[in-house]
mmCIF file of C-alpha atoms in Angstrom:
data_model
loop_
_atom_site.group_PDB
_atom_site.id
_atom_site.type_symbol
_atom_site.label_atom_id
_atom_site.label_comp_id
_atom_site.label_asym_id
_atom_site.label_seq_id
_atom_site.Cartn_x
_atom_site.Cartn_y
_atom_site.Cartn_z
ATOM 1 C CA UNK A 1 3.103 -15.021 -29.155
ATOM 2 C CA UNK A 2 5.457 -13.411 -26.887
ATOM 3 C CA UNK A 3 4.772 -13.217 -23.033
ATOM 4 C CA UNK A 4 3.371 -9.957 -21.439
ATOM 5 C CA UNK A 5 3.553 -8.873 -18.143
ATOM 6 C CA UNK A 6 2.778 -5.593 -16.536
ATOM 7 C CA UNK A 7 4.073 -4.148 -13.520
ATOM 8 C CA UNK A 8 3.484 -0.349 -11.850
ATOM 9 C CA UNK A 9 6.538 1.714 -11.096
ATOM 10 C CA UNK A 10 6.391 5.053 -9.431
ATOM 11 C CA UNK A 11 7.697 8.137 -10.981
ATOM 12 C CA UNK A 12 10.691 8.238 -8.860
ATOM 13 C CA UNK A 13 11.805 5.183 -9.613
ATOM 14 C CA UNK A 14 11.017 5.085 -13.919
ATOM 15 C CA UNK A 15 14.191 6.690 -14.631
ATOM 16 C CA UNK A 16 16.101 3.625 -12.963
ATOM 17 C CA UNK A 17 13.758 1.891 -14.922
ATOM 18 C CA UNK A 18 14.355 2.638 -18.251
ATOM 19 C CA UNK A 19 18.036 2.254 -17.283
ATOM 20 C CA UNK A 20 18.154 -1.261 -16.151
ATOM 21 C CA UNK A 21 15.490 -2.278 -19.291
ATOM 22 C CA UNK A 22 18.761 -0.969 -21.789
ATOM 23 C CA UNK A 23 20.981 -2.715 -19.558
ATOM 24 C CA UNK A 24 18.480 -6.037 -20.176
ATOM 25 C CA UNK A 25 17.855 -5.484 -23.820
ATOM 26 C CA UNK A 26 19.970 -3.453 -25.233
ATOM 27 C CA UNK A 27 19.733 0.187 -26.787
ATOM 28 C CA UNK A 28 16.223 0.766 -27.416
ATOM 29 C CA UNK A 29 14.055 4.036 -29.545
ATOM 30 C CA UNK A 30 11.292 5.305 -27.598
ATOM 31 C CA UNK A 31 8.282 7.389 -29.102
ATOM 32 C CA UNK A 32 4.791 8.323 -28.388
ATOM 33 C CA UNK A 33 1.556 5.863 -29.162
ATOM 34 C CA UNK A 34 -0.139 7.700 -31.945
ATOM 35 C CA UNK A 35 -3.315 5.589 -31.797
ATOM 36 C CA UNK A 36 -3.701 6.216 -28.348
ATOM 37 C CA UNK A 37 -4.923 9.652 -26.700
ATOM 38 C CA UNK A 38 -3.947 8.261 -22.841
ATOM 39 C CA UNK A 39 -0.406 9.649 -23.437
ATOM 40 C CA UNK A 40 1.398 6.303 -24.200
ATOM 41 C CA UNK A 41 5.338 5.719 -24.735
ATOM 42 C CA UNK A 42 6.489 3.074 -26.804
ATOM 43 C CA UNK A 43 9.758 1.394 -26.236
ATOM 44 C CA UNK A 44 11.264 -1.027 -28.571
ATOM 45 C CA UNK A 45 15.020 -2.668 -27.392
ATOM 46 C CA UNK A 46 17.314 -4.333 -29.583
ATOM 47 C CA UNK A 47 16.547 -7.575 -28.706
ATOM 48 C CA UNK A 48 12.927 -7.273 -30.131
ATOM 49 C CA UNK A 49 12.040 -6.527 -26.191
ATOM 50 C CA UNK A 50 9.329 -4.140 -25.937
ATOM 51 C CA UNK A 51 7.489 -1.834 -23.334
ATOM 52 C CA UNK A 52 4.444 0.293 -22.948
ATOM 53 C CA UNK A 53 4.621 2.912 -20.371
ATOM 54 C CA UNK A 54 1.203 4.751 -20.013
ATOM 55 C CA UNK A 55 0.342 7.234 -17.104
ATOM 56 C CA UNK A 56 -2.120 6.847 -13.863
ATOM 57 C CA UNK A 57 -4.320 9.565 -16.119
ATOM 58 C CA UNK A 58 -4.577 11.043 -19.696
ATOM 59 C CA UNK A 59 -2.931 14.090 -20.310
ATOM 60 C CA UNK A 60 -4.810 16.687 -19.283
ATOM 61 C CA UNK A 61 -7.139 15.614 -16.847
ATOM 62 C CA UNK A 62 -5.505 17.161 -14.388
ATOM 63 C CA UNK A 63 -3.231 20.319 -13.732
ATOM 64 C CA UNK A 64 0.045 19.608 -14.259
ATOM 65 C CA UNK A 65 2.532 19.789 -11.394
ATOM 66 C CA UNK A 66 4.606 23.303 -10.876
ATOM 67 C CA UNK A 67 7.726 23.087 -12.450
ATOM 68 C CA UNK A 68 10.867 23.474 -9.859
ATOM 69 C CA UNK A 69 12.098 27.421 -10.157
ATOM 70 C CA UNK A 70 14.157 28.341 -12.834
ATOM 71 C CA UNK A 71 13.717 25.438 -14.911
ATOM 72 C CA UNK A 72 13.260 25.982 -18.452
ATOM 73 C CA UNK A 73 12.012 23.232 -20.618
ATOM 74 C CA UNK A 74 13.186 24.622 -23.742
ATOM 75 C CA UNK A 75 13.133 23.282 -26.947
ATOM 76 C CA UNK A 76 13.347 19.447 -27.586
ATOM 77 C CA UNK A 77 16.708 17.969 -29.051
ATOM 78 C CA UNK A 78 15.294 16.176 -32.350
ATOM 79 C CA UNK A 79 18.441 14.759 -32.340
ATOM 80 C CA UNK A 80 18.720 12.567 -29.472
ATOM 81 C CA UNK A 81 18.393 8.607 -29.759
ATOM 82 C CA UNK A 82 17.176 5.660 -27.373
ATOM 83 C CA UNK A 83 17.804 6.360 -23.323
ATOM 84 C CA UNK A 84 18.365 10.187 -23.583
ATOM 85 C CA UNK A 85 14.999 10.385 -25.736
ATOM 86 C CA UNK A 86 13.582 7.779 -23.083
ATOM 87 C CA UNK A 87 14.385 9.903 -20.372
ATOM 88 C CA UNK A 88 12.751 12.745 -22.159
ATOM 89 C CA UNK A 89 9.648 11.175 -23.071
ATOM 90 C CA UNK A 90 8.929 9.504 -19.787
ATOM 91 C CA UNK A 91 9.772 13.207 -18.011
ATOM 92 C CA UNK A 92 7.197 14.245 -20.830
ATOM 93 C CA UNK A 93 5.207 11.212 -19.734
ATOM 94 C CA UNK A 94 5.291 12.249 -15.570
ATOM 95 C CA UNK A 95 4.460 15.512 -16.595
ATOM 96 C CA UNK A 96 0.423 14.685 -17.038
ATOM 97 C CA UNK A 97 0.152 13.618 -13.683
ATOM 98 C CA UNK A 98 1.616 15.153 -10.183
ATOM 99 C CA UNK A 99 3.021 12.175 -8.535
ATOM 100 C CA UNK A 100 2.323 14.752 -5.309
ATOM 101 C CA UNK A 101 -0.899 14.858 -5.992
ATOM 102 C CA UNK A 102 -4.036 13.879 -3.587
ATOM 103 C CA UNK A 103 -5.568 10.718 -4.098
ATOM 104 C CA UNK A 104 -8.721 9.397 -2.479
ATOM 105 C CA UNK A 105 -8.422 5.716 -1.690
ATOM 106 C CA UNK A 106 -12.020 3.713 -1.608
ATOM 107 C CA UNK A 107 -11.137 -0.129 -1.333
ATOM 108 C CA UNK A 108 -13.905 -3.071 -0.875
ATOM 109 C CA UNK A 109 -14.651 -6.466 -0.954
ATOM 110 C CA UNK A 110 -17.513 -8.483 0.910
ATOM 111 C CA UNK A 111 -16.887 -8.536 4.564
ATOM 112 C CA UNK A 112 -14.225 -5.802 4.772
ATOM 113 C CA UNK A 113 -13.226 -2.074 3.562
ATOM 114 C CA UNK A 114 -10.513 0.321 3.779
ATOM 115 C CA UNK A 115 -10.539 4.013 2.852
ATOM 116 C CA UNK A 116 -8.551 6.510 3.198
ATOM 117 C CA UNK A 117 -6.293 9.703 1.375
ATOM 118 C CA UNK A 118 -2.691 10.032 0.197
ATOM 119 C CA UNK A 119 -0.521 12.199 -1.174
ATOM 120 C CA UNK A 120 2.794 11.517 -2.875
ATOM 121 C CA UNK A 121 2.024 8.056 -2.262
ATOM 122 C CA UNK A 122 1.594 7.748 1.903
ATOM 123 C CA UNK A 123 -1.578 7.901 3.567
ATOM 124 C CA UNK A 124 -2.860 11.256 5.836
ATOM 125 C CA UNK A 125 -5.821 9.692 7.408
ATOM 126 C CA UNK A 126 -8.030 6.281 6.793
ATOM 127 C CA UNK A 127 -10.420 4.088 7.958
ATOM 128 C CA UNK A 128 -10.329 0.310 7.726
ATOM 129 C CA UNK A 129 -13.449 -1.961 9.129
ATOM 130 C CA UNK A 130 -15.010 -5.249 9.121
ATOM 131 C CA UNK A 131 -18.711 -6.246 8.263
ATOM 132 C CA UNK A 132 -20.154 -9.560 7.207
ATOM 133 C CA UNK A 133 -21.519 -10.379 4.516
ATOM 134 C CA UNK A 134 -22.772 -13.990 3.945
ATOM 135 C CA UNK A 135 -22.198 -15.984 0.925
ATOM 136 C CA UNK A 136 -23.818 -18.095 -1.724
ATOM 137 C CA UNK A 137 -25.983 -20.843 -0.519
ATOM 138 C CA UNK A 138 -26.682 -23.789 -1.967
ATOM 139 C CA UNK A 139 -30.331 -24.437 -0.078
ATOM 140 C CA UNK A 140 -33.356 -23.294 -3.135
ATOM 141 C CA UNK A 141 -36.604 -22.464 -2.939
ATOM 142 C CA UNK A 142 -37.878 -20.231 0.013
ATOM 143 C CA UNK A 143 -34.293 -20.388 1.521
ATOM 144 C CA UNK A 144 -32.790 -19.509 -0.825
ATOM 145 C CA UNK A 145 -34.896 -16.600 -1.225
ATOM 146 C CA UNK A 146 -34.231 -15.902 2.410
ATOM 147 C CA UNK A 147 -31.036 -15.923 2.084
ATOM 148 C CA UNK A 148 -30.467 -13.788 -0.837
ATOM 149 C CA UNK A 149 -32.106 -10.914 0.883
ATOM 150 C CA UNK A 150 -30.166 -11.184 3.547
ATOM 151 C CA UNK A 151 -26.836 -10.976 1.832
ATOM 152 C CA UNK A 152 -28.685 -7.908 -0.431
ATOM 153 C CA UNK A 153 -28.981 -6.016 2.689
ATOM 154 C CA UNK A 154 -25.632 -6.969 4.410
ATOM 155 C CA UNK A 155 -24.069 -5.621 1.792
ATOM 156 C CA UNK A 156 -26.288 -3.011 1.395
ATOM 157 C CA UNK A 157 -24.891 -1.554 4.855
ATOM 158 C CA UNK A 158 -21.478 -2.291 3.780
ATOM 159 C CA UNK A 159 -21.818 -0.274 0.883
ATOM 160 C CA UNK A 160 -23.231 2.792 3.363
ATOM 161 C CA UNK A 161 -20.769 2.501 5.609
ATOM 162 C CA UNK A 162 -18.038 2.460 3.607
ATOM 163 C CA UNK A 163 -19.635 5.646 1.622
ATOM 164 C CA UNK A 164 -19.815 7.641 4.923
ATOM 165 C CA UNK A 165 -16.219 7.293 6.323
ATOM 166 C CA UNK A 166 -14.986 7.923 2.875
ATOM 167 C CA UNK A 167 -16.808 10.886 2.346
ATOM 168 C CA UNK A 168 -15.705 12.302 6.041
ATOM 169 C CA UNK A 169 -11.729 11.584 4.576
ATOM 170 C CA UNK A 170 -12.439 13.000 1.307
ATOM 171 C CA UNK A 171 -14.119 16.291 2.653
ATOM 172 C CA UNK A 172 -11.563 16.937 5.095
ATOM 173 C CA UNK A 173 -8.698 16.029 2.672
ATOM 174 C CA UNK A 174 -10.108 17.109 -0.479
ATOM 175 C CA UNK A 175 -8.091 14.404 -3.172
ATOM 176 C CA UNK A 176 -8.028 15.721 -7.059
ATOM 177 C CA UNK A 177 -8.541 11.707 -8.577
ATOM 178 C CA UNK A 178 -9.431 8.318 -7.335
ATOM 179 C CA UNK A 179 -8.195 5.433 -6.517
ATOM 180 C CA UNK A 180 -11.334 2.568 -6.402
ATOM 181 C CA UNK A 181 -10.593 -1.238 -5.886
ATOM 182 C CA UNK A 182 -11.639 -4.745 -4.565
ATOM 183 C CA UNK A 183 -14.796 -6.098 -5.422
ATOM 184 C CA UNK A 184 -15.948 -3.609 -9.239
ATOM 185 C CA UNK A 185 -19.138 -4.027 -8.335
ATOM 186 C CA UNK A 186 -19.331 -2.996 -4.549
ATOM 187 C CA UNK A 187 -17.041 0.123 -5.578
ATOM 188 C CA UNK A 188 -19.152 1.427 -8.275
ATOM 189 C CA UNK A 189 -22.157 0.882 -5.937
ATOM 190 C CA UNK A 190 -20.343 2.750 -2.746
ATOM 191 C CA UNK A 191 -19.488 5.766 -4.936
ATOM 192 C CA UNK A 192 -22.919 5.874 -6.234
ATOM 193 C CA UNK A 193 -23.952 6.670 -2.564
ATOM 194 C CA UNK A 194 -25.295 10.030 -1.666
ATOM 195 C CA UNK A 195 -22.715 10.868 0.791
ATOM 196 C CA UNK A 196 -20.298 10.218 -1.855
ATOM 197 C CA UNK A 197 -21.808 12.321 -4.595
ATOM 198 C CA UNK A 198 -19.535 15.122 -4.618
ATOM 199 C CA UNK A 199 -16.732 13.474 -5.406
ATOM 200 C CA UNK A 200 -18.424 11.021 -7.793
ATOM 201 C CA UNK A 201 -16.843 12.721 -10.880
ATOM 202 C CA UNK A 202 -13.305 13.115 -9.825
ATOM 203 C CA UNK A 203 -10.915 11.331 -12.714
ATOM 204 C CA UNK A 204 -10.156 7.857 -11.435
ATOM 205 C CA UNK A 205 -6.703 5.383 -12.267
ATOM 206 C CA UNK A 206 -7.188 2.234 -13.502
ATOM 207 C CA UNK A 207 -9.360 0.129 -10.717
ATOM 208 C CA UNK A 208 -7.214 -2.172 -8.556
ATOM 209 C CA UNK A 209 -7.819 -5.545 -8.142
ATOM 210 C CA UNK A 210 -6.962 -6.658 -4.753
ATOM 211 C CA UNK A 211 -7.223 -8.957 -1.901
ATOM 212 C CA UNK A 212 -9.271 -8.417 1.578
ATOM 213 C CA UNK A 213 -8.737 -4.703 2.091
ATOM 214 C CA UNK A 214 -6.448 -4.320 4.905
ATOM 215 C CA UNK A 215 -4.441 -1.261 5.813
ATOM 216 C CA UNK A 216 -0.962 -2.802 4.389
ATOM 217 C CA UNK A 217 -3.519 -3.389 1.262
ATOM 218 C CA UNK A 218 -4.483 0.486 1.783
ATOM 219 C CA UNK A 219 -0.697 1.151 1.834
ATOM 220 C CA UNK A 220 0.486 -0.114 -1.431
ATOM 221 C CA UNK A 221 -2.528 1.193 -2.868
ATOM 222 C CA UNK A 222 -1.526 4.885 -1.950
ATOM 223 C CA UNK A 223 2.233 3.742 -3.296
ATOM 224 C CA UNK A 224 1.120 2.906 -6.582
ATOM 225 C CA UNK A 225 -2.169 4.785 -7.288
ATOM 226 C CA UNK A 226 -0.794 7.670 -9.539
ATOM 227 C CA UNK A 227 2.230 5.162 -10.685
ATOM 228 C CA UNK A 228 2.927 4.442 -14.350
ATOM 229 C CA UNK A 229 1.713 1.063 -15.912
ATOM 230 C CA UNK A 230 3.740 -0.746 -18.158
ATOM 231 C CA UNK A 231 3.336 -3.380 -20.033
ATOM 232 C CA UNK A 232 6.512 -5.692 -21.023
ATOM 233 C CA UNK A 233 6.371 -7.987 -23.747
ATOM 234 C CA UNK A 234 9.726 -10.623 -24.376
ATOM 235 C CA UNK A 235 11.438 -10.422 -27.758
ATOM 236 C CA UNK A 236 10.352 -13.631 -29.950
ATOM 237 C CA UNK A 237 11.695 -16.706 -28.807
ATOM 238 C CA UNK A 238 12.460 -15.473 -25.389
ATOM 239 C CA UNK A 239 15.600 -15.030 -25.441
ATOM 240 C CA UNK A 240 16.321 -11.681 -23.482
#
């Protein structure tokens, strides 16, 4: 089986993309995934290279963004081939999301957090804090016991703090998705806070694994959040 790798590139830069991926592999055909609903391109080289680009959100999850005066999409050329109809597609592709749009930021891992909102893809305002949260121990019984409840309830305030200085960003930048991240399991708990319910059912992107949230982590995050993902996979054999 061929390697994979994926990698997030922001709609201004996809274009540049696409061009340096011909450049790589050769002419390549581009079309839409038919067996997905997420709004999927498919892109298939010469070289047996091929790419999935999907978007930060499904189409239609979210207004689209304004079209620049006087532009008229007209009607599609059925007669174009590879990197004009890659071009195409991918603007077709940008198209479900507003890479302008606000995004609401909630990152956390045990011991740390950072929150905040962007829009096209640098932060207005965020928060970024420290609290402990102790670890595993190896001690049983009543210790052990002990211990656990401590953690619990560590992280238990963690979780609340996190929830309130999020929800003072989010109501006074109101974002139109998320962007959650860190530890899965501390983020789904911090947006099921009370504070945090009335943004609990904004669309989200794909959650974001990363390290200790600091603000440079809090920086790429706004970079990439409403990026598109896509998946590379080598031509047999490698040979590119």
């Amino acid at each position: 089986m061929s390697p994979s790798r994926s990698v997030l590139v922001e709609a201004g830069r996809l274009e540049g993309w696409l061009a340096r991926f011909e450049v790589r592999n050769g002419p390549f055909s581009a079309q839409p995934v038919a067996e997905r609903a997420d709004g999927s391109i498919a892109v298939a080289a010469a070289n047996g290279c091929t790419a999935v680009l999907t978007p930060a959100l499904p189409p239609g999850i979210l207004p689209p963004p304004a079209a620049p005066p006087g532009t008229d999409a007209g009607t599609p050329d059925t007669t174009e081939e590879g990197a004009a109809q890659g071009v195409r597609l991918a603007g077709e592709l940008l198209s479900a999301v507003d890479p302008a749009g606000t995004v609401g930021i909630l990152l956390i891992r045990r011991g740390g957090y950072s929150v905040g909102v962007a829009r096209a893809g640098r932060i207005l305002a965020s928060k970024t804090g420290t609290r402990y949260v102790q670890g595993r121990t190896a001690a049983g019984g009543w210790s052990q016991q002990r211990f656990a409840r401590r953690r619990a309830n560590q992280a238990d305030a963690l979780v609340e703090e996190t929830a309130v200085r999020a929800a003072a960003l989010f109501g006074a930048h109101p974002p139109a998705c998320l962007q959650l991240g860190g530890d899965r399991l501390l983020a789904t708990g911090t947006l099921g806070e009370p504070a945090l319910a009335p943004f609990a059912r904004l669309p989200q992107v794909p959650f974001l694994t990363v390290p200790d949230p600091r603000f440079t982590v809090l920086e790429d995050a706004a970079r990439t959040a409403l990026a598109v993902r896509i998946t590379v996979t080598d031509p047999p054999g490698g040979t590119r």
